[in-house]
Amino acid sequence: MQTEHERGAAPAPPPRGRRGRRTVLVASALVVVAAVAVVGALGLGGDGAEDGSSAPPRSGSTVPVTRATLTERTTVDGQLGYGTEIPLPVKSTGTVTWLPAEGRTVERGGTLLRVDDRPVVLLYGTLPMYRDLGPTAGTRQGTQQGTRQDAGTEGDAQDKGDQGRTDDTSGAPAPSGSPTPGGAGAGAGETGGTLRGMDVLQFESNLAALGYTGFTVDEKFTDLTARAVKRWQTSLGLPRTGTVGVGDAVYSAGKVRIGHAGVRLGSAVTEDVLTYTGTSRKVVVNASAAEDSWAVRGAAVTVGLPDGKSVKGEVASVGKKATAPEEGGGDGGSGAPTVPVTITIKDQKAVGRLESAPVTVEYVGRERADVLTVPVAALVALAEGGHGLETADGRFVAVKTGLFADGRVEVSGSAVREGMKVRIPE
């Protein structure tokens, strides 16, 4: 009798059926896992963190849409220094016999340089020295008589006596029965007249500020003014003439800082004999002529110093002439034309000891007040174009963007409201 093996009988079918069912089950499980993964990647099916399911939570954090003021700030390069050096308007003629050191500060009454061993003195004012100041012919005679009377006492006693005889309104001596020297109504240049003018007032203001008094500060150069000038000339080591030569003084708006000398000792005085600047440090920015709308006189800026500190500044002046970059410069001379913008710094102590250094200047450009804002990182690109925001529940809403500033962006749209939560993708 043949066995089943000998007859070539096939294995029983039940075992094959069990193996086939296991294969189908494994394949189905893989399909389900893949489908869940796709759903999770697409953000469908809700937030697993909220319904307590075991699905992983959506990546990224949520932030609220807030209402704020956005300010656009721009930084440009500048140079700290004392500003552009200007030639001193020295009108003396002769040989330069002494020059001050570069960087020296000269105040009112100080010596700027010496010409033919005579000091050229700094005075404060805006009107330049354009003529000699002194008593006219009629007054000069009385002054010479007064000088002879002063010879035995070095002029001090007579000066004190003159101070006691000053008239309260005119400053002229008013002895009983004698006329005012030169005549009260005589004009400048007239015989026996008194020199008058705004330049006289400016000079007398300086003379009084230096401590030489005994006259009235006005537009008339009287005999008493000449006496005060003599005392001033004595302190300078000059002859007591009572007259100030056109080259004896130079006017500036305030104290000055000496720049470079254009001549050497022993040379003749020239127009560029000596330059000067103000004594306050300032910043000069060569601003693009096409983007200088921020440079308005009085505009506030922030100056960044090399040590990382910052100080407040203010636009003081803006050049009216645009210049092209110099050839051979860092930009090859192909940059845009620029205008010089000068920025003053009120708190000079905050600058420290720096006299010259590269700095940065930050200014405010555009500003949007009371607008809806989100962090720039919250913006997403939409498939249909433009930008949008993802809400906390996985929806996407289109928005219109406005000003970008300080890491935030202005957003607007019918679906955007203050306080709504939006997601920042990781």
XYZ file of C-alpha atoms in Angstrom, residues 78-358:
281
model
C 30.331 108.212 10.243
C 33.565 109.783 11.448
C 34.039 111.275 14.913
C 36.192 114.394 15.073
C 36.073 118.144 15.468
C 34.655 118.936 12.069
C 36.197 120.532 9.018
C 39.215 122.739 9.652
C 38.706 126.365 8.633
C 41.462 128.924 7.909
C 41.766 131.653 10.526
C 40.950 135.061 9.009
C 44.253 136.592 10.085
C 44.685 140.115 8.664
C 48.118 140.827 10.101
C 50.989 141.358 7.706
C 54.552 140.467 8.485
C 56.608 137.492 9.589
C 55.247 134.595 11.647
C 57.326 134.441 14.821
C 55.293 131.968 16.943
C 52.705 129.259 16.296
C 50.648 127.238 18.790
C 50.722 123.451 18.948
C 48.118 121.565 16.931
C 45.168 120.544 19.077
C 45.587 123.384 21.545
C 42.438 125.132 22.769
C 42.412 128.942 22.706
C 39.768 130.947 24.560
C 38.772 134.615 24.483
C 41.807 136.829 25.061
C 44.259 134.058 24.227
C 47.039 134.345 21.655
C 46.469 132.559 18.354
C 49.885 133.311 16.882
C 52.486 136.068 16.862
C 53.346 138.187 13.846
C 56.447 140.381 14.028
C 56.436 139.308 17.692
C 53.028 140.919 18.249
C 50.168 138.745 19.514
C 47.081 138.119 17.411
C 44.304 137.727 19.987
C 41.113 135.691 19.821
C 37.847 137.508 20.555
C 34.266 136.272 20.350
C 31.854 137.555 17.740
C 30.381 137.064 14.297
C 31.409 140.321 12.634
C 34.928 140.111 11.187
C 37.577 142.669 11.954
C 37.577 144.991 8.958
C 39.058 148.291 10.217
C 41.177 149.823 12.954
C 39.277 150.717 16.105
C 40.229 153.801 18.070
C 39.495 157.432 18.779
C 39.133 159.711 15.777
C 41.381 162.715 15.225
C 39.497 164.949 17.630
C 39.349 162.348 20.369
C 42.893 161.126 19.784
C 44.272 164.517 20.829
C 42.471 164.339 24.146
C 43.708 160.790 24.603
C 47.308 161.830 24.023
C 46.900 164.552 26.647
C 45.505 162.002 29.024
C 48.455 159.697 28.333
C 50.905 162.448 29.253
C 49.015 162.988 32.504
C 49.222 159.233 33.174
C 52.976 159.031 32.587
C 53.985 159.370 36.206
C 51.483 156.855 37.576
C 51.464 154.147 34.810
C 47.920 155.261 34.002
C 46.275 153.457 36.968
C 45.310 156.500 39.017
C 43.919 158.318 36.008
C 41.944 155.223 34.912
C 40.375 154.888 38.341
C 39.524 158.579 38.354
C 37.902 158.253 34.945
C 35.777 155.350 36.157
C 34.404 157.547 38.894
C 33.479 160.235 36.347
C 31.627 157.964 33.936
C 28.224 159.213 32.914
C 25.475 156.694 33.670
C 24.005 156.807 30.181
C 26.760 157.545 27.688
C 29.937 156.405 29.473
C 31.690 159.587 28.404
C 33.505 161.839 30.922
C 31.226 164.659 32.025
C 33.208 167.329 33.860
C 31.259 170.448 34.695
C 31.366 173.099 31.963
C 33.306 171.017 29.416
C 31.884 169.428 26.248
C 32.015 165.714 25.486
C 35.172 164.963 23.466
C 34.462 164.588 19.800
C 30.905 165.837 20.060
C 27.964 163.610 20.911
C 26.343 163.923 17.533
C 29.383 163.636 15.270
C 29.489 160.674 12.936
C 32.370 158.283 12.313
C 35.100 159.783 10.154
C 34.010 163.354 10.762
C 36.477 165.858 12.161
C 36.289 165.667 15.912
C 33.800 162.780 15.624
C 33.520 159.500 17.573
C 34.016 156.161 15.871
C 30.716 154.291 15.825
C 29.445 150.919 14.605
C 28.419 147.395 15.487
C 32.057 146.358 15.324
C 32.726 148.824 18.165
C 29.927 147.278 20.223
C 31.299 143.786 19.568
C 34.824 144.795 20.572
C 33.715 146.637 23.711
C 31.685 143.591 24.770
C 34.846 141.510 24.603
C 36.927 144.116 26.390
C 34.439 144.201 29.260
C 34.281 140.383 29.393
C 38.054 140.327 29.801
C 37.720 142.554 32.872
C 38.645 145.913 31.372
C 35.833 148.262 32.339
C 35.297 151.958 32.988
C 33.269 152.634 29.853
C 29.774 151.966 28.576
C 29.401 149.039 26.181
C 27.747 150.633 23.177
C 28.450 151.505 19.557
C 30.738 154.449 20.362
C 34.518 154.243 20.792
C 35.028 156.972 23.377
C 38.037 158.273 25.257
C 37.135 155.931 28.113
C 37.192 152.988 25.689
C 40.667 154.043 24.597
C 41.844 154.140 28.223
C 40.577 150.583 28.751
C 42.350 149.512 25.550
C 45.596 150.913 26.917
C 45.331 148.758 30.012
C 44.638 145.748 27.829
C 47.637 146.557 25.627
C 49.857 146.790 28.692
C 48.877 143.249 29.718
C 49.776 142.024 26.221
C 53.141 143.763 26.237
C 52.107 146.164 23.485
C 52.599 149.924 23.215
C 49.795 151.865 24.919
C 48.253 153.445 21.846
C 44.571 153.094 22.697
C 43.928 151.938 19.118
C 43.289 148.349 17.992
C 44.740 147.495 14.598
C 42.781 145.454 12.048
C 45.311 142.629 12.397
C 45.465 142.628 16.201
C 42.413 140.418 16.740
C 40.435 137.595 15.115
C 36.790 136.857 15.890
C 35.136 133.459 16.229
C 31.830 132.248 17.647
C 33.593 130.767 20.678
C 36.784 129.101 21.813
C 38.683 127.273 19.097
C 40.867 124.217 18.679
C 44.022 124.829 16.663
C 44.373 122.775 13.494
C 47.408 122.518 11.268
C 49.714 125.376 10.298
C 50.044 126.281 6.638
C 53.403 128.040 7.061
C 56.595 127.638 9.029
C 58.158 130.020 11.498
C 59.893 132.827 9.662
C 57.460 132.725 6.741
C 55.218 135.569 5.735
C 51.582 135.502 6.793
C 49.304 133.894 4.203
C 45.583 133.184 4.018
C 46.098 129.623 5.267
C 48.599 130.502 7.953
C 46.586 128.551 10.549
C 43.382 126.513 10.618
C 40.952 125.891 13.437
C 37.834 123.999 14.448
C 35.373 124.172 17.290
C 36.234 122.426 20.542
C 33.213 120.121 20.650
C 33.491 116.697 19.071
C 30.973 115.947 16.370
C 30.250 113.338 13.729
C 30.279 113.803 9.975
C 28.322 111.357 7.800
C 28.659 111.274 4.028
C 25.016 110.433 3.405
C 23.685 109.234 0.078
C 22.138 112.197 -1.703
C 19.292 109.930 -2.819
C 18.527 108.702 0.708
C 19.093 111.747 2.906
C 15.472 112.415 3.857
C 16.336 111.498 7.451
C 18.925 114.281 7.612
C 16.765 117.128 8.827
C 18.189 119.776 11.121
C 17.219 118.944 14.708
C 16.534 115.252 13.994
C 17.609 112.920 16.814
C 20.084 110.114 16.093
C 22.099 107.599 18.090
C 25.890 107.473 17.727
C 27.567 104.113 18.295
C 31.111 104.399 19.664
C 33.956 101.907 19.076
C 33.724 100.653 22.689
C 30.138 99.522 22.174
C 28.561 102.439 24.037
C 26.124 104.826 22.395
C 25.379 108.527 22.866
C 22.594 110.776 21.673
C 23.238 113.136 18.785
C 21.371 115.720 16.768
C 21.631 116.727 13.129
C 23.133 120.227 13.096
C 23.620 120.878 9.394
C 23.231 119.246 6.010
C 25.398 120.110 3.044
C 23.621 121.559 0.011
C 26.176 120.365 -2.519
C 26.414 116.685 -3.454
C 29.839 115.339 -4.373
C 30.813 112.167 -6.218
C 33.161 109.668 -4.519
C 36.829 110.297 -5.119
C 38.539 108.169 -7.726
C 40.635 105.419 -6.273
C 38.456 105.200 -3.179
C 37.220 102.020 -1.584
C 34.243 101.894 -3.919
C 36.304 102.583 -6.996
C 34.664 105.969 -7.450
C 31.470 104.345 -8.710
C 29.292 105.006 -5.678
C 26.348 107.374 -5.445
C 26.878 111.111 -4.795
C 26.856 112.077 -1.120
C 26.194 115.129 1.015
C 27.953 115.859 4.326
C 25.723 115.667 7.386
C 27.118 117.131 10.620
C 25.861 115.707 13.911
C 26.511 117.361 17.270
C 26.864 115.543 20.584
C 25.570 117.408 23.612
C 27.083 115.128 26.275
C 30.762 115.482 25.434
C 31.816 113.575 28.564
C 30.010 110.487 27.279
C 32.439 110.344 24.345
C 35.369 109.904 26.715
C 38.824 110.819 25.472
C 38.267 109.881 21.860
C 39.214 112.656 19.463
C 38.903 110.771 16.193
C 37.338 107.397 15.417
C 34.996 105.608 13.011
